[in-house]
mmCIF file of C-alpha atoms in Angstrom:
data_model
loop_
_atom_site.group_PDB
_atom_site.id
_atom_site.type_symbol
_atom_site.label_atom_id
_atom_site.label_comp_id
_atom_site.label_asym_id
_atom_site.label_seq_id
_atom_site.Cartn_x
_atom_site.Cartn_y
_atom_site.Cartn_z
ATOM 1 C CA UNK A 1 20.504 0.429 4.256
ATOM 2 C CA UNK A 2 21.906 1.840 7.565
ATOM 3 C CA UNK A 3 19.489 1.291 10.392
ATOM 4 C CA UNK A 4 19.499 4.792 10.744
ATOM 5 C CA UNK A 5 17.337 5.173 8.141
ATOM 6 C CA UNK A 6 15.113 1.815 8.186
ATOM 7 C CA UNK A 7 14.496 3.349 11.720
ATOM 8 C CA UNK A 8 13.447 6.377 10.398
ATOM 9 C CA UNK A 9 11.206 5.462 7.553
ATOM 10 C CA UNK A 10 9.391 2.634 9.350
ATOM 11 C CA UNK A 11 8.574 5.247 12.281
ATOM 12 C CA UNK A 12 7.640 8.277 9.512
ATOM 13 C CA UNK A 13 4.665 6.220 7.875
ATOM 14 C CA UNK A 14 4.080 4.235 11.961
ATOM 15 C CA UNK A 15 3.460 7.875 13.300
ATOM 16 C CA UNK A 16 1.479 9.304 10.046
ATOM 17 C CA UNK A 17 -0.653 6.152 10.169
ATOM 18 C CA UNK A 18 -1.315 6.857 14.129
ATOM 19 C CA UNK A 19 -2.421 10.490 13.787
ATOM 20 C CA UNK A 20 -5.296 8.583 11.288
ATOM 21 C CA UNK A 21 -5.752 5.875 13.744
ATOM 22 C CA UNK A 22 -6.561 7.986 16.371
ATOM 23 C CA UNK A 23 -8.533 9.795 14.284
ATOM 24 C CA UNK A 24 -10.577 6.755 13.350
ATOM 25 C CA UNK A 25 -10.742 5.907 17.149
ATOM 26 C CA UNK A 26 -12.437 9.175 18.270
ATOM 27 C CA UNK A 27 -14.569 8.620 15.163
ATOM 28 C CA UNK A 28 -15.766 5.219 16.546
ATOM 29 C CA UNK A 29 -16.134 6.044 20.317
ATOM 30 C CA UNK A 30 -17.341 9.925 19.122
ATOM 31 C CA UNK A 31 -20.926 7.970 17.159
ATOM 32 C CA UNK A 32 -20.954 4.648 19.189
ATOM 33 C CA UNK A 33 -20.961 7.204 21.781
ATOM 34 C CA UNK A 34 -24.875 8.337 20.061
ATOM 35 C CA UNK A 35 -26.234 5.017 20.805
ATOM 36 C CA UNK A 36 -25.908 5.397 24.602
ATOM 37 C CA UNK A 37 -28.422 6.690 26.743
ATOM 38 C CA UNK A 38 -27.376 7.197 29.831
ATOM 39 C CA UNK A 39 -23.585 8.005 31.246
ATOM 40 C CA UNK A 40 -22.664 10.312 27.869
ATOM 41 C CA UNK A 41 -19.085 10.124 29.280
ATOM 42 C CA UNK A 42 -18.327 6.616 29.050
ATOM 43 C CA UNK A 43 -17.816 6.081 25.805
ATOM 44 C CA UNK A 44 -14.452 8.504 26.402
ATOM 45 C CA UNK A 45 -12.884 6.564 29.247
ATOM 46 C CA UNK A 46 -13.207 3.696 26.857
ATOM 47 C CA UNK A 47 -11.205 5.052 24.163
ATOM 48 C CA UNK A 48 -8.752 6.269 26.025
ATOM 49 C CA UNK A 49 -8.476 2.801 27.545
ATOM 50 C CA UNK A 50 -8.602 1.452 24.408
ATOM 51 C CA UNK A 51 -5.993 4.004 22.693
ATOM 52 C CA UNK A 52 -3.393 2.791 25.732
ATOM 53 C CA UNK A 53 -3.456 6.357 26.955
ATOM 54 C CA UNK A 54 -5.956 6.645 30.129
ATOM 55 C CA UNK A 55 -3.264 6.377 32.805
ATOM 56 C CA UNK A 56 -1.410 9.297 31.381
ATOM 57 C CA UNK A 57 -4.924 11.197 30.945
ATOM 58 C CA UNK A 58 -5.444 10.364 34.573
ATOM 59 C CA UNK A 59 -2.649 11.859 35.750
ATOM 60 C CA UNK A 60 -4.052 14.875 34.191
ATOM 61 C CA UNK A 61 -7.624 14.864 34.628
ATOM 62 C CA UNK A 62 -9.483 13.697 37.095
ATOM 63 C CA UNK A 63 -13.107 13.217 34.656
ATOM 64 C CA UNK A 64 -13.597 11.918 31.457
ATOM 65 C CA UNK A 65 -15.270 15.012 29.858
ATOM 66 C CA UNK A 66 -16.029 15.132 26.025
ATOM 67 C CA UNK A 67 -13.879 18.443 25.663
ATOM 68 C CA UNK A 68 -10.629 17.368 28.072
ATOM 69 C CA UNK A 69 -10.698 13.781 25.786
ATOM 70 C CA UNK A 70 -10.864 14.933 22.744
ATOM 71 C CA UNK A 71 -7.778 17.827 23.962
ATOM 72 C CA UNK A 72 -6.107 15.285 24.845
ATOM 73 C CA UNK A 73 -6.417 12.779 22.210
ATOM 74 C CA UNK A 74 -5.875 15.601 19.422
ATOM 75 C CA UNK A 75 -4.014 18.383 20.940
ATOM 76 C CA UNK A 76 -2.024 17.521 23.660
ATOM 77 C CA UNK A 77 1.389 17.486 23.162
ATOM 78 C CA UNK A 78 2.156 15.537 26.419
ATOM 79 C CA UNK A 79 -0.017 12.509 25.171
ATOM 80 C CA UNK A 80 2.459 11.028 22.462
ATOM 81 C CA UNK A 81 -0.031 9.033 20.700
ATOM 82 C CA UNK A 82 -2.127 12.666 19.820
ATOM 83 C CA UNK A 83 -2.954 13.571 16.453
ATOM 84 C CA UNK A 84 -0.766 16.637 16.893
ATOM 85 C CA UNK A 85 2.350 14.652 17.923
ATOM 86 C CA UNK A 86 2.338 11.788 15.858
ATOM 87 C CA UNK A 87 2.318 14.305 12.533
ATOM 88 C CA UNK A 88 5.214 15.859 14.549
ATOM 89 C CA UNK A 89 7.258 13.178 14.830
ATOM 90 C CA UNK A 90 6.066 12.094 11.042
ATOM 91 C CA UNK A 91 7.807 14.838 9.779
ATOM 92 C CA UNK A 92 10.831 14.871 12.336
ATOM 93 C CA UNK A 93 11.651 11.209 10.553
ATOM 94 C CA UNK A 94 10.836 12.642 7.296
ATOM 95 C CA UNK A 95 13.821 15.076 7.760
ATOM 96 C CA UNK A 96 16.311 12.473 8.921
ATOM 97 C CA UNK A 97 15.560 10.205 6.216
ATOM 98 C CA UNK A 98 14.619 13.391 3.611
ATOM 99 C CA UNK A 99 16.950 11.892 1.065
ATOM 100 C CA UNK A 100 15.357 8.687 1.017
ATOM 101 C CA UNK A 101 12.097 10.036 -0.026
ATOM 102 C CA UNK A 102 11.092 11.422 -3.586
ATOM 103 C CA UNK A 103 10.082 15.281 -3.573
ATOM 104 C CA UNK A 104 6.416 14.064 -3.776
ATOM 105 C CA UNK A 105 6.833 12.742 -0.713
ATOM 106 C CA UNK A 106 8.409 15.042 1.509
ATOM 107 C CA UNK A 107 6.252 17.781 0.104
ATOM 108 C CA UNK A 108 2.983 16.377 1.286
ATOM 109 C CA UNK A 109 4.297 15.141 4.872
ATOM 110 C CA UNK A 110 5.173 18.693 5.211
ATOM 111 C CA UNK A 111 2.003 20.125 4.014
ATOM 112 C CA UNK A 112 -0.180 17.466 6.208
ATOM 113 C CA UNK A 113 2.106 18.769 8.764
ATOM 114 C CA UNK A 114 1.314 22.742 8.568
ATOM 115 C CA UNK A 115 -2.782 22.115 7.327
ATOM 116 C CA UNK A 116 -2.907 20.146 10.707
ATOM 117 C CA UNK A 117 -1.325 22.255 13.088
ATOM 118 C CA UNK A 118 -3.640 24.753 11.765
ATOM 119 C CA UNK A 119 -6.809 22.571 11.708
ATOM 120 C CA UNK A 120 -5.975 21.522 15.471
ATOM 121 C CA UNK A 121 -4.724 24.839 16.923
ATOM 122 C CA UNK A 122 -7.989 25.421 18.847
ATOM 123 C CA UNK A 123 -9.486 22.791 20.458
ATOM 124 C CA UNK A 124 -11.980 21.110 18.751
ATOM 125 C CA UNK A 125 -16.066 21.261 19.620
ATOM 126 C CA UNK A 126 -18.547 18.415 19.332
ATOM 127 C CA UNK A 127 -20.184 20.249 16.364
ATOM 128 C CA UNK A 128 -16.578 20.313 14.395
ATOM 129 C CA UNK A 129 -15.257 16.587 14.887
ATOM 130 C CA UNK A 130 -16.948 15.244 11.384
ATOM 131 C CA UNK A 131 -15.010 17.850 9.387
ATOM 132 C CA UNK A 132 -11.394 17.815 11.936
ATOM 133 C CA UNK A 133 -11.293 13.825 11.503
ATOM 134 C CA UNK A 134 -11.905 14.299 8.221
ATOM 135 C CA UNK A 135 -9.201 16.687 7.683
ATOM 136 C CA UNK A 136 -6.925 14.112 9.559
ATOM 137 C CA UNK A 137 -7.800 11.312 7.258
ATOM 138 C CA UNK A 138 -7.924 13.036 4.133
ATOM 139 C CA UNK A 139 -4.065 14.463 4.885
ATOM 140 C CA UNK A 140 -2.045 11.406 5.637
ATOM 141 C CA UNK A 141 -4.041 9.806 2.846
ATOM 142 C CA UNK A 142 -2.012 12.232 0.585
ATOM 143 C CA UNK A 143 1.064 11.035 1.966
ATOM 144 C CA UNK A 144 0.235 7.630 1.255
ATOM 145 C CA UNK A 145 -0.923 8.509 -2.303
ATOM 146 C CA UNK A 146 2.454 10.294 -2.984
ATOM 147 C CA UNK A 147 4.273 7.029 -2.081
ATOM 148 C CA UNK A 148 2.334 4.642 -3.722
ATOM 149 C CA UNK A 149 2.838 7.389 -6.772
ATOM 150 C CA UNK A 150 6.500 7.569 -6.830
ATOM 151 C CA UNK A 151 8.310 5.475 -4.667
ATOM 152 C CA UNK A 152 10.633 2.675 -6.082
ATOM 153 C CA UNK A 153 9.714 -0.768 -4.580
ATOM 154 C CA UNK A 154 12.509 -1.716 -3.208
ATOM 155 C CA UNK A 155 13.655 -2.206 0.393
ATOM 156 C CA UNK A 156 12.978 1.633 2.055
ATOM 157 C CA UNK A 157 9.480 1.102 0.442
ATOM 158 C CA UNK A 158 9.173 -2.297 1.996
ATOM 159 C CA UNK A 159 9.941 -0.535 5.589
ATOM 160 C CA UNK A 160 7.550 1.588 4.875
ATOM 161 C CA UNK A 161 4.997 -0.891 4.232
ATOM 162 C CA UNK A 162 5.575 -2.258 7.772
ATOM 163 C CA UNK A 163 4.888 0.231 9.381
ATOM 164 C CA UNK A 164 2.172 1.093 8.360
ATOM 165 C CA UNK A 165 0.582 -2.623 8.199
ATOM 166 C CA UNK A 166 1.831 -2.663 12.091
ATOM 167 C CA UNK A 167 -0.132 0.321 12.981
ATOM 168 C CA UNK A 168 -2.657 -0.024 11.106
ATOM 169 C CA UNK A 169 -3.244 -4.001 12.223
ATOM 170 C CA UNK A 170 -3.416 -2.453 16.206
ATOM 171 C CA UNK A 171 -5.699 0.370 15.020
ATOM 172 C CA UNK A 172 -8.321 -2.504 13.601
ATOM 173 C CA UNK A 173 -7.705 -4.915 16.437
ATOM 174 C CA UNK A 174 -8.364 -2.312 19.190
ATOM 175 C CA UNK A 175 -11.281 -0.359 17.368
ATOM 176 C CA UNK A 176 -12.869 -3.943 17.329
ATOM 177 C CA UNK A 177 -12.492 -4.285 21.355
ATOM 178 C CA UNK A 178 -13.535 -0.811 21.964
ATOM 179 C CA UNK A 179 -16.878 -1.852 20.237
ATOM 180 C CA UNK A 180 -17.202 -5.172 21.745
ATOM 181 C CA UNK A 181 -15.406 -5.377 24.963
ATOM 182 C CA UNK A 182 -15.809 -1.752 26.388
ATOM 183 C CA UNK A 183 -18.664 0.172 24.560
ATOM 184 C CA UNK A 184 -21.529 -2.264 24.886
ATOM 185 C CA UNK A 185 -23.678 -1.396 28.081
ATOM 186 C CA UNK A 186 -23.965 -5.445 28.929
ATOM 187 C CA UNK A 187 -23.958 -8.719 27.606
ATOM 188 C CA UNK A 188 -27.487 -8.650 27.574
ATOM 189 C CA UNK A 189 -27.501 -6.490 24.290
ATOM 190 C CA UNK A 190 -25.062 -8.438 22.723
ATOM 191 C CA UNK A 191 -27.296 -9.826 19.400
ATOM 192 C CA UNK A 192 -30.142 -6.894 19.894
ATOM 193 C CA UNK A 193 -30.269 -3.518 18.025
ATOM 194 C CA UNK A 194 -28.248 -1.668 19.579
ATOM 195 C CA UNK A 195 -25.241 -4.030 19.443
ATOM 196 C CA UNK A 196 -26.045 -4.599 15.286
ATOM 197 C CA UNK A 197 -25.817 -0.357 15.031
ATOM 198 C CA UNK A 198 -22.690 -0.202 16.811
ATOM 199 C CA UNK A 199 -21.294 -2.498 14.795
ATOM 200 C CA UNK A 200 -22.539 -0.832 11.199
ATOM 201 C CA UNK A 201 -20.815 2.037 12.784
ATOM 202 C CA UNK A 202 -17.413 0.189 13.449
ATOM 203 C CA UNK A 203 -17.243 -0.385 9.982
ATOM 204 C CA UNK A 204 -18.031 3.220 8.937
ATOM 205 C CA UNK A 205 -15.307 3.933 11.435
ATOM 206 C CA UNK A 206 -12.769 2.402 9.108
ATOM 207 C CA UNK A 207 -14.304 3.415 5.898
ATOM 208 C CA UNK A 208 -15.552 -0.571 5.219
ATOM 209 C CA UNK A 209 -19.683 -0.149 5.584
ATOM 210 C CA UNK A 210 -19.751 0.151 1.118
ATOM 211 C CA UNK A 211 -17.058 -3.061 1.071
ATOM 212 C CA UNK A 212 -18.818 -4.588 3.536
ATOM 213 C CA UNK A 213 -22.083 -4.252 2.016
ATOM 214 C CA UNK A 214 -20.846 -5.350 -1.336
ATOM 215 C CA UNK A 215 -20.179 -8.212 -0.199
ATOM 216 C CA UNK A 216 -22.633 -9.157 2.052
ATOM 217 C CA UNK A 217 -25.408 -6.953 1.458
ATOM 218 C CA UNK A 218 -28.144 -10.205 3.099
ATOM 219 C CA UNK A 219 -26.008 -10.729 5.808
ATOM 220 C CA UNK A 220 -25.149 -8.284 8.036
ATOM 221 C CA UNK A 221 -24.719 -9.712 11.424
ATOM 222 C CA UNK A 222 -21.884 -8.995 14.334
ATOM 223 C CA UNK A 223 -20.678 -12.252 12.797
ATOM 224 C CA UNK A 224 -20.270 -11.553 9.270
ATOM 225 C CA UNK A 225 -18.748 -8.220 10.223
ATOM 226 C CA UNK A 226 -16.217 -8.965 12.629
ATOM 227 C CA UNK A 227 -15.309 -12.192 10.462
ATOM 228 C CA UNK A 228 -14.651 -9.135 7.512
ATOM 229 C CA UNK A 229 -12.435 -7.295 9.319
ATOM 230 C CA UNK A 230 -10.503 -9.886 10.755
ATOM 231 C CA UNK A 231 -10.382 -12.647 8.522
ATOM 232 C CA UNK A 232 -11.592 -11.159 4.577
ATOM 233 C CA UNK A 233 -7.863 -10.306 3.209
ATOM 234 C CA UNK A 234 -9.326 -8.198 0.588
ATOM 235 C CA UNK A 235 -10.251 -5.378 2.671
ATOM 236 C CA UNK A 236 -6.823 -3.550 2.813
ATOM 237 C CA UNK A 237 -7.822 -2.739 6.972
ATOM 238 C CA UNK A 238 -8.481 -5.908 8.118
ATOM 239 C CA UNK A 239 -6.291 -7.717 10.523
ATOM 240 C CA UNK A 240 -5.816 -10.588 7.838
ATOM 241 C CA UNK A 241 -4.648 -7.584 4.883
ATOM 242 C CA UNK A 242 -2.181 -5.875 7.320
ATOM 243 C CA UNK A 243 -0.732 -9.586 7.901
ATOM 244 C CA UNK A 244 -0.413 -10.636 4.891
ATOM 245 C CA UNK A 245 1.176 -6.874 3.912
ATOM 246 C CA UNK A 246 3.778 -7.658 6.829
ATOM 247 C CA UNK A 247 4.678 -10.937 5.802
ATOM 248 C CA UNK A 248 5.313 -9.827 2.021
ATOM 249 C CA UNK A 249 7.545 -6.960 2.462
ATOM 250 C CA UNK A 250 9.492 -8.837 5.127
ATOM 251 C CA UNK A 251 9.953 -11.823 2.579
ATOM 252 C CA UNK A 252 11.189 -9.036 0.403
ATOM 253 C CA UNK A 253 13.811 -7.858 2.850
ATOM 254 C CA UNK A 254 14.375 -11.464 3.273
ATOM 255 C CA UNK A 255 15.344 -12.048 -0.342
ATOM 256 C CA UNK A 256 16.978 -8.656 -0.637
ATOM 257 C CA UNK A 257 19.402 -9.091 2.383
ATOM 258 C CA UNK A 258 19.545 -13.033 1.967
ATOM 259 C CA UNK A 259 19.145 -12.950 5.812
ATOM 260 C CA UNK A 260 16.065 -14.917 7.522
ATOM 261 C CA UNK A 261 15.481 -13.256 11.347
ATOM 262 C CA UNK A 262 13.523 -14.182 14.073
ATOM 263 C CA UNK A 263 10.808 -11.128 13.291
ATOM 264 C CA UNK A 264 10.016 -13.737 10.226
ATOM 265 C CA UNK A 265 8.862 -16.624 12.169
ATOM 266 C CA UNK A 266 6.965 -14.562 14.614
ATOM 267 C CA UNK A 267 4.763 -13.092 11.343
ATOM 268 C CA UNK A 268 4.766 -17.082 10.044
ATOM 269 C CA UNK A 269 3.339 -17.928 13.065
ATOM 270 C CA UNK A 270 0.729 -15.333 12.783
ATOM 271 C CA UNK A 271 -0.539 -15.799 9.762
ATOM 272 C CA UNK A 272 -0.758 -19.332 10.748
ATOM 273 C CA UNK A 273 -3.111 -18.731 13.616
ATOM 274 C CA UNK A 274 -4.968 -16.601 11.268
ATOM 275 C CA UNK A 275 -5.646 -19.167 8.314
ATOM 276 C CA UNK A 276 -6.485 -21.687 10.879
ATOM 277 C CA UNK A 277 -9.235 -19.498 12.300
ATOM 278 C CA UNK A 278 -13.116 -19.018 11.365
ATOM 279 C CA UNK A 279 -14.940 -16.718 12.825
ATOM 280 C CA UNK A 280 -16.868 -19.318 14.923
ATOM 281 C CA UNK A 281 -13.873 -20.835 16.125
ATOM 282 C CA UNK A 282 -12.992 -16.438 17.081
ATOM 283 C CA UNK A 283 -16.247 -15.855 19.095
ATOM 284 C CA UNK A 284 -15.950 -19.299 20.672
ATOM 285 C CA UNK A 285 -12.880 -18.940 22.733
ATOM 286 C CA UNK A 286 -14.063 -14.990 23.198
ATOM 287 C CA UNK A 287 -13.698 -12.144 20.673
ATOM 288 C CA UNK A 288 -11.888 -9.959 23.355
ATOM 289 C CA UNK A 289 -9.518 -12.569 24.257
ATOM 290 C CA UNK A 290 -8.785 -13.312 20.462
ATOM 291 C CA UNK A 291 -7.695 -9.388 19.716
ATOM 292 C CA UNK A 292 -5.867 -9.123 23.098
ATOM 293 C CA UNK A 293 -3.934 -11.843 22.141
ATOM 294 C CA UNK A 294 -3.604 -10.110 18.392
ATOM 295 C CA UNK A 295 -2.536 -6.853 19.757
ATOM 296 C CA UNK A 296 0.503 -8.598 21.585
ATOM 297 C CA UNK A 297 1.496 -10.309 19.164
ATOM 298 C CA UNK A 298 1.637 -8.133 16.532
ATOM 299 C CA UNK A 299 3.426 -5.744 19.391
ATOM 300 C CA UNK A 300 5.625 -8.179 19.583
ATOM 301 C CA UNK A 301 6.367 -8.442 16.149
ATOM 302 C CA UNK A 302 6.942 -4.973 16.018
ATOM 303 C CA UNK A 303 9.498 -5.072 18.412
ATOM 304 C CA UNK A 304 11.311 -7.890 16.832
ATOM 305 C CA UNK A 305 11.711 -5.605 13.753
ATOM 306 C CA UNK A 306 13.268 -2.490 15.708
ATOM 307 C CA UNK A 307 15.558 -5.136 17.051
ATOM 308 C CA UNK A 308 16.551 -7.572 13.712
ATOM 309 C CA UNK A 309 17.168 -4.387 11.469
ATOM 310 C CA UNK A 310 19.241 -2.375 14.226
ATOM 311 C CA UNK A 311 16.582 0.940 14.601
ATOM 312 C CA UNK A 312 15.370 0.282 18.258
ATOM 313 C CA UNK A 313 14.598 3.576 20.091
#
């Protein structure tokens, strides 16, 4: 496959899985944001910090109003991590790689694509969010059912694959710090009411609270959930899944090309850390260290990718 159109494919379904991601970040800070009583503005300077975009809102706005955030983070074609451009440049990689992709496909990147731009054409009020984000998540989950649908498995599905286990691994990781590391008011809540809500909302944030509660219906502690969406591989969001995803479809490649590159001991190496990991071992050297140190990795791993298959930029 020319790099061309690895490039393309593994930055279609990175991009379409961003637009949810964000969605699913707003979601978080938007009802973690309920919890607080004092400083109702907070909870936006956090997940913009946490998103990676707050120096480019800064340059633009000088508060952290509900109404200029969420512009910002769903409308605002200068912030290239908004819902608005990632679906953009979804379907701008869709057409250079339109051949690649099965009718099914292309047809529902390019109906997400017009259903959004319509959805997000006004800005969106406080009242609306539920039903926009919804709208955003319900979308690129079409996408994602067409491919799973009708796609061969072979190697463009396999770059697909990593892309979206590499976004979707940050979005986890970073939703997890914007609970723990940024939203909480001190450490002096950590363990009380207030910190066990916010985290039943993290995992309605990223659709786990019926998994999660499955599972561990007399246990729900900051704990147990944080140890199920980092370490449970069965919950197809957690940092373990998107791992284990990343590893499999590069072993593919591996086999397909009958080339081992450097991007495959970096996810080794990862997954190692991971399996030797418990979730005591996580909170004793410091939960926000642990997904810092996640984040950059799997960045890192990301960039590895662009670089072994020939697609950077």
């Amino acid at each position: 496959m020319l790099g061309k159109t690895a490039g393309g494919l593994y930055w279609m379904f990175r991009f379409l899985e961003r637009s949810e991601n964000t969605a699913r970040l707003i979601e978080a800070g938007f009802r973690i944001g309920l919890t607080r009583s004092k400083d109702p503005t907070a909870e936006w300077k956090s997940v913009l910090t946490t998103a990676g975009v707050r120096s480019a809102y800064d340059l633009k706005y000088d508060n952290y109003s509900v109404e200029q955030a969420l512009d910002f983070l769903l409308r605002d074609t200068s912030n290239p991590s908004s819902v608005i451009s990632s679906i953009e440049n979804a379907r701008t990689n869709a057409r250079t790689v339109r051949t690649a992709l099965t009718t099914e496909v292309w047809e529902a990147v390019n109906e997400s694509w017009m259903a959004l731009k319509e959805v997000l054409k006004h800005p969106a009020k406080e009242t609306e969010l539920p039903s926009v984000l919804g709208e955003i998540r319900r979308h690129t989950a079409l996408v994602r059912g067409a491919m799973h649908g009708t796609m061969l498995r072979n190697d463009i599905f396999d770059f697909t694959q990593i892309g979206i286990a590499l976004e979707r691994a940050d979005n986890t990781a970073r939703i997890i710090d914007v609970k723990y590391y940024t939203l909480l008011p001190s450490a002096s809540f950590v363990g009380s009411t207030l910190d066990n809500v916010q985290w039943e909302t993290i995992l309605r944030s990223v659709s786990a609270h019926r998994s999660f509660r499955w599972l561990n219906d007399h246990d729900i502690s900051p704990a147990s959930i944080a140890e199920f969406l980092i370490l449970d591989s069965r919950f197809p969001r957690s940092l373990s899944f998107c791992s284990r995803i990343l590893e499999e479809n590069l072993g593919f490649l591996a086999k397909d090309y009958g080339i081992r590159l450097p991007c495959h001991d970096l996810i080794d190496a990862q997954r190692e850390k991971l399996r030797q990991h418990t979730i005591a071992s996580i909170f004793d050297e410091g939960l926000h260290h642990f997904i810092t140190t996640f984040i950059r990795d799997n960045n890192a791993i990301g960039q590895q990718i662009e670089i072994d298959y020939r697609f950077v930029g």
